[in-house]
PDB file of C-alpha atoms and ligand atoms in Angstrom:
ATOM      1  CA  MET H  30      -0.002   0.040   0.016  1.00  0.00           C
ATOM      2  CA  SER H  31       1.353   3.453  -0.841  1.00  0.00           C
ATOM      3  CA  THR H  32       1.255   5.837   2.115  1.00  0.00           C
ATOM      4  CA  HIS H  33       0.142   9.470   1.829  1.00  0.00           C
ATOM      5  CA  THR H  34       0.189  12.719   3.701  1.00  0.00           C
ATOM      6  CA  ILE H  35      -3.540  13.266   4.151  1.00  0.00           C
ATOM      7  CA  ALA H  36      -5.079  16.579   5.367  1.00  0.00           C
ATOM      8  CA  VAL H  37      -8.490  16.218   6.832  1.00  0.00           C
ATOM      9  CA  ILE H  38     -10.166  19.684   6.494  1.00  0.00           C
ATOM     10  CA  GLY H  39     -12.775  19.989   9.240  1.00  0.00           C
ATOM     11  CA  GLY H  40     -11.018  17.228  11.090  1.00  0.00           C
ATOM     12  CA  THR H  41     -12.122  18.580  14.476  1.00  0.00           C
ATOM     13  CA  GLY H  42     -15.727  17.444  13.656  1.00  0.00           C
ATOM     14  CA  PRO H  43     -16.986  13.852  14.298  1.00  0.00           C
ATOM     15  CA  GLN H  44     -16.781  12.681  10.709  1.00  0.00           C
ATOM     16  CA  GLY H  45     -13.343  13.979  10.060  1.00  0.00           C
ATOM     17  CA  ARG H  46     -12.091  12.684  13.457  1.00  0.00           C
ATOM     18  CA  GLY H  47     -13.505   9.158  12.594  1.00  0.00           C
ATOM     19  CA  LEU H  48     -11.944   9.012   9.207  1.00  0.00           C
ATOM     20  CA  ALA H  49      -8.587  10.407  10.516  1.00  0.00           C
ATOM     21  CA  ARG H  50      -8.503   7.660  13.075  1.00  0.00           C
ATOM     22  CA  TRP H  51      -8.529   4.847  10.549  1.00  0.00           C
ATOM     23  CA  LEU H  52      -6.257   6.520   8.049  1.00  0.00           C
ATOM     24  CA  ALA H  53      -3.603   7.237  10.734  1.00  0.00           C
ATOM     25  CA  ALA H  54      -3.963   3.741  12.045  1.00  0.00           C
ATOM     26  CA  ALA H  55      -3.289   2.393   8.489  1.00  0.00           C
ATOM     27  CA  GLY H  56       0.077   4.222   8.469  1.00  0.00           C
ATOM     28  CA  HIS H  57      -0.816   7.453   6.563  1.00  0.00           C
ATOM     29  CA  LYS H  58       0.599  10.723   7.843  1.00  0.00           C
ATOM     30  CA  VAL H  59      -2.491  12.591   8.894  1.00  0.00           C
ATOM     31  CA  VAL H  60      -2.769  16.404   9.359  1.00  0.00           C
ATOM     32  CA  LEU H  61      -6.071  17.578  10.857  1.00  0.00           C
ATOM     33  CA  GLY H  62      -7.158  20.924   9.578  1.00  0.00           C
ATOM     34  CA  SER H  63      -9.314  23.453  11.353  1.00  0.00           C
ATOM     35  CA  ARG H  64     -10.088  27.243  11.219  1.00  0.00           C
ATOM     36  CA  SER H  65      -8.077  27.248  14.441  1.00  0.00           C
ATOM     37  CA  ALA H  66      -4.682  25.642  14.544  1.00  0.00           C
ATOM     38  CA  ALA H  67      -4.937  25.255  18.294  1.00  0.00           C
ATOM     39  CA  ARG H  68      -8.278  23.377  17.978  1.00  0.00           C
ATOM     40  CA  ALA H  69      -6.683  21.057  15.287  1.00  0.00           C
ATOM     41  CA  GLU H  70      -3.727  20.319  17.473  1.00  0.00           C
ATOM     42  CA  GLU H  71      -5.987  19.369  20.454  1.00  0.00           C
ATOM     43  CA  ALA H  72      -8.189  17.160  18.317  1.00  0.00           C
ATOM     44  CA  ALA H  73      -5.050  15.564  16.673  1.00  0.00           C
ATOM     45  CA  ARG H  74      -3.645  14.714  20.055  1.00  0.00           C
ATOM     46  CA  ALA H  75      -6.815  12.973  21.087  1.00  0.00           C
ATOM     47  CA  ILE H  76      -6.888  10.870  17.869  1.00  0.00           C
ATOM     48  CA  GLY H  77      -3.151  10.154  18.302  1.00  0.00           C
ATOM     49  CA  GLN H  78      -3.760   8.827  21.733  1.00  0.00           C
ATOM     50  CA  ARG H  79      -6.664   6.699  20.518  1.00  0.00           C
ATOM     51  CA  VAL H  80      -4.597   5.194  17.701  1.00  0.00           C
ATOM     52  CA  GLY H  81      -1.102   5.191  19.196  1.00  0.00           C
ATOM     53  CA  VAL H  82       0.580   7.181  16.436  1.00  0.00           C
ATOM     54  CA  GLU H  83       1.290  10.838  15.898  1.00  0.00           C
ATOM     55  CA  VAL H  84      -1.388  12.858  14.193  1.00  0.00           C
ATOM     56  CA  LEU H  85      -0.638  16.520  13.424  1.00  0.00           C
ATOM     57  CA  GLY H  86      -2.963  19.506  13.591  1.00  0.00           C
ATOM     58  CA  ASP H  87      -2.736  22.905  11.761  1.00  0.00           C
ATOM     59  CA  ASP H  88      -4.976  25.607  10.264  1.00  0.00           C
ATOM     60  CA  ASN H  89      -6.913  24.379   7.154  1.00  0.00           C
ATOM     61  CA  LEU H  90      -4.646  26.047   4.534  1.00  0.00           C
ATOM     62  CA  SER H  91      -1.422  24.836   6.072  1.00  0.00           C
ATOM     63  CA  ALA H  92      -2.768  21.316   6.382  1.00  0.00           C
ATOM     64  CA  ALA H  93      -3.923  21.258   2.765  1.00  0.00           C
ATOM     65  CA  THR H  94      -0.645  22.685   1.535  1.00  0.00           C
ATOM     66  CA  ALA H  95       1.333  20.029   3.370  1.00  0.00           C
ATOM     67  CA  ALA H  96      -0.658  17.091   1.965  1.00  0.00           C
ATOM     68  CA  ASP H  97      -0.823  15.196  -1.298  1.00  0.00           C
ATOM     69  CA  VAL H  98      -4.508  14.004  -0.575  1.00  0.00           C
ATOM     70  CA  VAL H  99      -6.951  16.405   1.017  1.00  0.00           C
ATOM     71  CA  LEU H 100     -10.235  15.218   2.517  1.00  0.00           C
ATOM     72  CA  VAL H 101     -12.852  17.943   2.809  1.00  0.00           C
ATOM     73  CA  VAL H 102     -15.111  16.956   5.710  1.00  0.00           C
ATOM     74  CA  VAL H 103     -17.072  20.158   6.540  1.00  0.00           C
ATOM     75  CA  PRO H 104     -20.742  21.165   6.587  1.00  0.00           C
ATOM     76  CA  TRP H 105     -22.402  22.239   3.370  1.00  0.00           C
ATOM     77  CA  ASP H 106     -23.078  25.680   4.921  1.00  0.00           C
ATOM     78  CA  GLY H 107     -19.988  27.790   4.126  1.00  0.00           C
ATOM     79  CA  HIS H 108     -18.559  25.108   1.767  1.00  0.00           C
ATOM     80  CA  ARG H 109     -18.091  27.456  -1.247  1.00  0.00           C
ATOM     81  CA  GLU H 110     -16.312  30.083   0.794  1.00  0.00           C
ATOM     82  CA  LEU H 111     -14.044  27.513   2.404  1.00  0.00           C
ATOM     83  CA  VAL H 112     -13.055  25.818  -0.824  1.00  0.00           C
ATOM     84  CA  GLN H 113     -12.379  29.188  -2.411  1.00  0.00           C
ATOM     85  CA  ALA H 114     -10.142  30.123   0.525  1.00  0.00           C
ATOM     86  CA  LEU H 115      -8.254  26.825   0.271  1.00  0.00           C
ATOM     87  CA  ALA H 116      -7.928  26.742  -3.460  1.00  0.00           C
ATOM     88  CA  PRO H 117      -4.188  27.513  -3.433  1.00  0.00           C
ATOM     89  CA  GLY H 118      -3.591  24.502  -1.206  1.00  0.00           C
ATOM     90  CA  LEU H 119      -5.922  22.184  -3.212  1.00  0.00           C
ATOM     91  CA  ALA H 120      -4.649  22.917  -6.746  1.00  0.00           C
ATOM     92  CA  GLY H 121      -3.205  19.880  -8.500  1.00  0.00           C
ATOM     93  CA  LYS H 122      -4.037  17.614  -5.451  1.00  0.00           C
ATOM     94  CA  ILE H 123      -6.353  14.705  -4.890  1.00  0.00           C
ATOM     95  CA  VAL H 124      -9.225  16.287  -3.171  1.00  0.00           C
ATOM     96  CA  VAL H 125     -11.741  13.887  -1.566  1.00  0.00           C
ATOM     97  CA  SER H 126     -15.143  15.476  -1.000  1.00  0.00           C
ATOM     98  CA  CYS H 127     -17.110  13.826   1.826  1.00  0.00           C
ATOM     99  CA  VAL H 128     -19.658  16.597   2.062  1.00  0.00           C
ATOM    100  CA  ASN H 129     -23.403  15.970   2.009  1.00  0.00           C
ATOM    101  CA  PRO H 130     -25.575  18.922   1.218  1.00  0.00           C
ATOM    102  CA  LEU H 131     -28.609  18.039   3.358  1.00  0.00           C
ATOM    103  CA  GLY H 132     -31.687  19.718   4.725  1.00  0.00           C
ATOM    104  CA  PHE H 133     -33.876  18.648   7.674  1.00  0.00           C
ATOM    105  CA  ASP H 134     -37.495  19.446   8.305  1.00  0.00           C
ATOM    106  CA  LYS H 135     -40.401  17.826  10.074  1.00  0.00           C
ATOM    107  CA  ASN H 136     -40.490  15.106   7.416  1.00  0.00           C
ATOM    108  CA  GLY H 137     -36.850  14.196   8.055  1.00  0.00           C
ATOM    109  CA  ALA H 138     -33.592  14.499   6.135  1.00  0.00           C
ATOM    110  CA  PHE H 139     -33.503  15.334   2.376  1.00  0.00           C
ATOM    111  CA  GLY H 140     -30.950  16.277  -0.244  1.00  0.00           C
ATOM    112  CA  LEU H 141     -30.640  19.893  -1.157  1.00  0.00           C
ATOM    113  CA  LEU H 142     -30.542  21.004  -4.721  1.00  0.00           C
ATOM    114  CA  VAL H 143     -26.995  22.198  -5.646  1.00  0.00           C
ATOM    115  CA  ASP H 144     -26.495  24.515  -8.571  1.00  0.00           C
ATOM    116  CA  GLU H 145     -23.334  22.615  -9.743  1.00  0.00           C
ATOM    117  CA  GLY H 146     -25.016  19.245  -9.149  1.00  0.00           C
ATOM    118  CA  SER H 147     -23.150  18.297  -5.946  1.00  0.00           C
ATOM    119  CA  ALA H 148     -20.664  19.537  -3.386  1.00  0.00           C
ATOM    120  CA  ALA H 149     -17.895  17.597  -5.114  1.00  0.00           C
ATOM    121  CA  GLN H 150     -18.756  19.132  -8.515  1.00  0.00           C
ATOM    122  CA  GLN H 151     -18.723  22.560  -6.813  1.00  0.00           C
ATOM    123  CA  THR H 152     -15.175  21.809  -5.623  1.00  0.00           C
ATOM    124  CA  GLN H 153     -14.130  20.780  -9.084  1.00  0.00           C
ATOM    125  CA  GLN H 154     -15.453  24.025 -10.593  1.00  0.00           C
ATOM    126  CA  LEU H 155     -13.852  26.163  -7.971  1.00  0.00           C
ATOM    127  CA  VAL H 156     -10.446  24.381  -8.224  1.00  0.00           C
ATOM    128  CA  PRO H 157     -10.176  23.125 -11.887  1.00  0.00           C
ATOM    129  CA  THR H 158      -6.764  21.599 -11.525  1.00  0.00           C
ATOM    130  CA  ALA H 159      -7.765  19.488  -8.466  1.00  0.00           C
ATOM    131  CA  ARG H 160      -8.420  15.840  -9.000  1.00  0.00           C
ATOM    132  CA  VAL H 161     -11.713  15.678  -7.149  1.00  0.00           C
ATOM    133  CA  VAL H 162     -13.103  12.344  -5.890  1.00  0.00           C
ATOM    134  CA  GLY H 163     -16.391  11.894  -3.973  1.00  0.00           C
ATOM    135  CA  ALA H 164     -16.121   9.219  -1.216  1.00  0.00           C
ATOM    136  CA  PHE H 165     -16.881   8.303   2.378  1.00  0.00           C
ATOM    137  CA  HIS H 166     -20.394   9.966   2.308  1.00  0.00           C
ATOM    138  CA  HIS H 167     -22.245   7.102   3.967  1.00  0.00           C
ATOM    139  CA  LEU H 168     -20.110   6.021   6.991  1.00  0.00           C
ATOM    140  CA  SER H 169     -21.539   6.960  10.364  1.00  0.00           C
ATOM    141  CA  ALA H 170     -19.280   9.160  12.440  1.00  0.00           C
ATOM    142  CA  VAL H 171     -20.223   7.369  15.605  1.00  0.00           C
ATOM    143  CA  THR H 172     -19.441   3.988  14.075  1.00  0.00           C
ATOM    144  CA  LEU H 173     -16.129   5.345  12.727  1.00  0.00           C
ATOM    145  CA  TRP H 174     -15.053   6.429  16.229  1.00  0.00           C
ATOM    146  CA  GLU H 175     -16.565   3.807  18.398  1.00  0.00           C
ATOM    147  CA  SER H 176     -16.005   0.591  16.469  1.00  0.00           C
ATOM    148  CA  GLU H 177     -13.081  -1.467  17.587  1.00  0.00           C
ATOM    149  CA  ASP H 178     -12.959  -3.331  14.284  1.00  0.00           C
ATOM    150  CA  GLN H 179     -12.799  -2.163  10.630  1.00  0.00           C
ATOM    151  CA  LEU H 180     -16.249  -1.660   9.086  1.00  0.00           C
ATOM    152  CA  GLN H 181     -16.028  -4.743   6.940  1.00  0.00           C
ATOM    153  CA  HIS H 182     -19.731  -5.047   6.445  1.00  0.00           C
ATOM    154  CA  GLU H 183     -19.780  -1.614   4.613  1.00  0.00           C
ATOM    155  CA  ASP H 184     -18.637  -0.322   1.225  1.00  0.00           C
ATOM    156  CA  VAL H 185     -17.202   3.066   0.387  1.00  0.00           C
ATOM    157  CA  LEU H 186     -18.675   4.230  -2.881  1.00  0.00           C
ATOM    158  CA  VAL H 187     -16.115   6.383  -4.932  1.00  0.00           C
ATOM    159  CA  CYS H 188     -16.817   8.570  -7.838  1.00  0.00           C
ATOM    160  CA  GLY H 189     -14.651  10.871  -9.939  1.00  0.00           C
ATOM    161  CA  ASP H 190     -13.410  11.726 -13.446  1.00  0.00           C
ATOM    162  CA  ASP H 191      -9.663  10.984 -12.858  1.00  0.00           C
ATOM    163  CA  ARG H 192      -9.240   7.198 -12.831  1.00  0.00           C
ATOM    164  CA  ASP H 193      -5.817   7.263 -11.059  1.00  0.00           C
ATOM    165  CA  ALA H 194      -7.122   9.515  -8.311  1.00  0.00           C
ATOM    166  CA  LYS H 195     -10.118   7.359  -7.915  1.00  0.00           C
ATOM    167  CA  ASP H 196      -7.909   4.298  -7.488  1.00  0.00           C
ATOM    168  CA  VAL H 197      -5.911   6.066  -4.818  1.00  0.00           C
ATOM    169  CA  VAL H 198      -9.064   6.842  -2.850  1.00  0.00           C
ATOM    170  CA  ALA H 199     -10.417   3.314  -3.358  1.00  0.00           C
ATOM    171  CA  ASP H 200      -7.159   2.157  -1.705  1.00  0.00           C
ATOM    172  CA  LEU H 201      -7.652   4.607   1.157  1.00  0.00           C
ATOM    173  CA  ALA H 202     -11.104   3.186   1.810  1.00  0.00           C
ATOM    174  CA  ALA H 203      -9.480  -0.185   2.721  1.00  0.00           C
ATOM    175  CA  ALA H 204      -8.086   1.462   5.794  1.00  0.00           C
ATOM    176  CA  VAL H 205     -11.667   1.890   7.060  1.00  0.00           C
ATOM    177  CA  THR H 206     -13.521  -1.174   5.743  1.00  0.00           C
ATOM    178  CA  GLY H 207     -10.675  -3.622   5.058  1.00  0.00           C
ATOM    179  CA  HIS H 208     -11.507  -3.702   1.346  1.00  0.00           C
ATOM    180  CA  ARG H 209     -11.164  -1.225  -1.694  1.00  0.00           C
ATOM    181  CA  GLY H 210     -13.796   1.313  -2.264  1.00  0.00           C
ATOM    182  CA  VAL H 211     -16.280   0.592  -5.026  1.00  0.00           C
ATOM    183  CA  ASP H 212     -16.117   2.732  -8.291  1.00  0.00           C
ATOM    184  CA  GLY H 213     -19.598   4.191  -8.677  1.00  0.00           C
ATOM    185  CA  GLY H 214     -18.813   6.234 -11.831  1.00  0.00           C
ATOM    186  CA  ALA H 215     -17.945   9.706 -12.891  1.00  0.00           C
ATOM    187  CA  LEU H 216     -17.876  12.756 -10.552  1.00  0.00           C
ATOM    188  CA  ARG H 217     -21.361  13.770 -11.620  1.00  0.00           C
ATOM    189  CA  VAL H 218     -22.581  10.621  -9.697  1.00  0.00           C
ATOM    190  CA  ALA H 219     -21.837  12.641  -6.546  1.00  0.00           C
ATOM    191  CA  ALA H 220     -25.232  14.226  -7.214  1.00  0.00           C
ATOM    192  CA  GLN H 221     -26.754  10.809  -6.406  1.00  0.00           C
ATOM    193  CA  LEU H 222     -24.283   9.682  -3.706  1.00  0.00           C
ATOM    194  CA  GLU H 223     -24.533  12.775  -1.471  1.00  0.00           C
ATOM    195  CA  PRO H 224     -28.276  12.863  -1.060  1.00  0.00           C
ATOM    196  CA  LEU H 225     -28.372   9.090  -0.422  1.00  0.00           C
ATOM    197  CA  THR H 226     -27.081   9.910   3.006  1.00  0.00           C
ATOM    198  CA  ALA H 227     -30.510  11.546   3.736  1.00  0.00           C
ATOM    199  CA  VAL H 228     -32.075   8.132   3.175  1.00  0.00           C
ATOM    200  CA  LEU H 229     -29.628   6.488   5.598  1.00  0.00           C
ATOM    201  CA  ILE H 230     -30.346   9.153   8.178  1.00  0.00           C
ATOM    202  CA  ASN H 231     -34.133   8.621   7.848  1.00  0.00           C
ATOM    203  CA  ILE H 232     -33.532   4.852   8.161  1.00  0.00           C
ATOM    204  CA  ASN H 233     -31.529   5.384  11.296  1.00  0.00           C
ATOM    205  CA  ARG H 234     -34.245   7.577  12.885  1.00  0.00           C
ATOM    206  CA  ARG H 235     -37.033   5.112  11.859  1.00  0.00           C
ATOM    207  CA  TYR H 236     -35.169   1.909  12.974  1.00  0.00           C
ATOM    208  CA  LYS H 237     -32.935   3.372  15.715  1.00  0.00           C
ATOM    209  CA  THR H 238     -29.846   1.998  14.069  1.00  0.00           C
ATOM    210  CA  ARG H 239     -26.709   3.142  12.263  1.00  0.00           C
ATOM    211  CA  SER H 240     -27.272   1.950   8.652  1.00  0.00           C
ATOM    212  CA  GLY H 241     -24.637   1.867   5.923  1.00  0.00           C
ATOM    213  CA  VAL H 242     -24.153   0.826   2.290  1.00  0.00           C
ATOM    214  CA  ALA H 243     -23.063  -2.646   1.170  1.00  0.00           C
ATOM    215  CA  ILE H 244     -22.894  -3.570  -2.502  1.00  0.00           C
ATOM    216  CA  GLN H 245     -23.724  -7.167  -3.552  1.00  0.00           C
ATOM    217  CA  GLY H 246     -22.680  -8.936  -6.769  1.00  0.00           C
ATOM    218  CA  ILE H 247     -19.097  -7.774  -7.267  1.00  0.00           C
ATOM    219  CA  LYS H 248     -16.018 -10.040  -6.892  1.00  0.00           C
ATOM    220  CA  ARG H 249     -13.665  -8.817  -3.982  1.00  0.00           C
TER     221      ARG H 249
HETATM  222  N1  LIG S 329     -21.552  13.167  11.133  1.00  0.00           N
HETATM  223  C1  LIG S 329     -21.797  12.084  10.344  1.00  0.00           C
HETATM  224  O1  LIG S 329     -22.112  10.984  10.775  1.00  0.00           O
HETATM  225  C2  LIG S 329     -21.470  12.128   8.867  1.00  0.00           C
HETATM  226  C3  LIG S 329     -21.590  10.954   8.120  1.00  0.00           C
HETATM  227  C4  LIG S 329     -21.292  11.007   6.711  1.00  0.00           C
HETATM  228  C5  LIG S 329     -20.971  12.223   6.168  1.00  0.00           C
HETATM  229  N2  LIG S 329     -20.916  13.340   6.894  1.00  0.00           N
HETATM  230  C6  LIG S 329     -20.615  14.615   6.199  1.00  0.00           C
HETATM  231  O2  LIG S 329     -19.360  15.036   6.682  1.00  0.00           O
HETATM  232  C7  LIG S 329     -19.279  16.441   6.718  1.00  0.00           C
HETATM  233  C8  LIG S 329     -18.852  16.864   8.166  1.00  0.00           C
HETATM  234  O3  LIG S 329     -19.749  16.293   9.093  1.00  0.00           O
HETATM  235  P1  LIG S 329     -19.542  16.564  10.657  1.00  0.00           P
HETATM  236  O4  LIG S 329     -20.728  15.968  11.320  1.00  0.00           O
HETATM  237  O5  LIG S 329     -18.209  16.188  11.077  1.00  0.00           O
HETATM  238  O6  LIG S 329     -19.755  18.231  10.660  1.00  0.00           O
HETATM  239  P2  LIG S 329     -19.504  19.331  11.685  1.00  0.00           P
HETATM  240  O7  LIG S 329     -19.092  18.747  12.963  1.00  0.00           O
HETATM  241  O8  LIG S 329     -20.681  20.184  11.715  1.00  0.00           O
HETATM  242  O9  LIG S 329     -18.315  20.099  11.058  1.00  0.00           O
HETATM  243  C9  LIG S 329     -17.046  19.619  10.910  1.00  0.00           C
HETATM  244  C10 LIG S 329     -16.021  20.699  11.134  1.00  0.00           C
HETATM  245  O10 LIG S 329     -16.110  21.660  10.094  1.00  0.00           O
HETATM  246  C11 LIG S 329     -15.681  22.923  10.522  1.00  0.00           C
HETATM  247  N3  LIG S 329     -16.607  23.889  10.096  1.00  0.00           N
HETATM  248  C12 LIG S 329     -17.919  24.097  10.616  1.00  0.00           C
HETATM  249  N4  LIG S 329     -18.546  25.159   9.963  1.00  0.00           N
HETATM  250  C13 LIG S 329     -17.643  25.568   9.099  1.00  0.00           C
HETATM  251  C14 LIG S 329     -17.682  26.671   8.190  1.00  0.00           C
HETATM  252  N5  LIG S 329     -18.744  27.420   7.950  1.00  0.00           N
HETATM  253  N6  LIG S 329     -16.564  26.779   7.448  1.00  0.00           N
HETATM  254  C15 LIG S 329     -15.464  26.105   7.612  1.00  0.00           C
HETATM  255  N7  LIG S 329     -15.300  25.042   8.443  1.00  0.00           N
HETATM  256  C16 LIG S 329     -16.390  24.792   9.209  1.00  0.00           C
HETATM  257  C17 LIG S 329     -15.574  22.808  12.094  1.00  0.00           C
HETATM  258  O11 LIG S 329     -14.192  22.818  12.347  1.00  0.00           O
HETATM  259  P3  LIG S 329     -13.442  24.137  12.979  1.00  0.00           P
HETATM  260  O12 LIG S 329     -14.403  24.932  13.824  1.00  0.00           O
HETATM  261  O13 LIG S 329     -12.416  23.379  13.929  1.00  0.00           O
HETATM  262  O14 LIG S 329     -12.846  24.793  11.870  1.00  0.00           O
HETATM  263  C18 LIG S 329     -16.175  21.507  12.439  1.00  0.00           C
HETATM  264  O15 LIG S 329     -15.618  20.834  13.550  1.00  0.00           O
HETATM  265  C19 LIG S 329     -20.638  16.989   6.530  1.00  0.00           C
HETATM  266  O16 LIG S 329     -20.815  17.500   5.058  1.00  0.00           O
HETATM  267  C20 LIG S 329     -21.586  15.752   6.669  1.00  0.00           C
HETATM  268  O17 LIG S 329     -22.726  15.765   5.832  1.00  0.00           O
HETATM  269  C21 LIG S 329     -21.148  13.312   8.249  1.00  0.00           C
END
């Protein structure tokens, strides 16, 4: 397995923290990013203690600049402004969008309409030289942090227009699930993958569980 320097933008949140945990445990050098370097360092220490390896923390732009793979794990609110601000650190890199533009009302969770199609496509438009891949949308933050074992019963669906970048991210998924991510198609498919998370959230509420995605019918 190739090892990477991976920035986790928004890594102080539950989803970024959960992904960072498994990526660091797999031997990647992980740099948590935050709007506050001090917050990132504190969160990185907690993850490092959990995993038993050093995890670094820095402000978002410094973390992105230091990395060859950048995970964007932030809320949809403020996404455009954040990606614009980080563009110099994202240019030319593999950028993994884990962002789900979701709304919530009395009927539950639902996918928001996004002008560009999806958060991942918005990132691609804002940073044209980035090799944007959509992935890790459907893993529960609680499961990522609490599980003692890899999430072998789940699949990470990966989409993107750059085949090599998609292969790198499919390999990263193995750190979390024990097997490569599943190629779901071109980057435009992020417009289907991101709102699928709303369905999982509604299932979780209805059945009081933490549901995930598992694909049948492909050879491992
Ligand atoms: N939680 C889950 O179970 C889950 C599962 C699958 C996918 N996701 C997706 O993963 C993403 C992150 O989820 P989360 O639950 O970890 O979110 P979160 O806790 O709300 O936010 C993550 C981090 O993003 C930063 N942030 C918040 N608002 C920001 C803004 N306006 N601009 C820049 N940075 C901001 C914060 O870090 P600083 O304040 O330190 O900068 C925060 O700790 C979301 O798009 C979500 O849909 C979440």
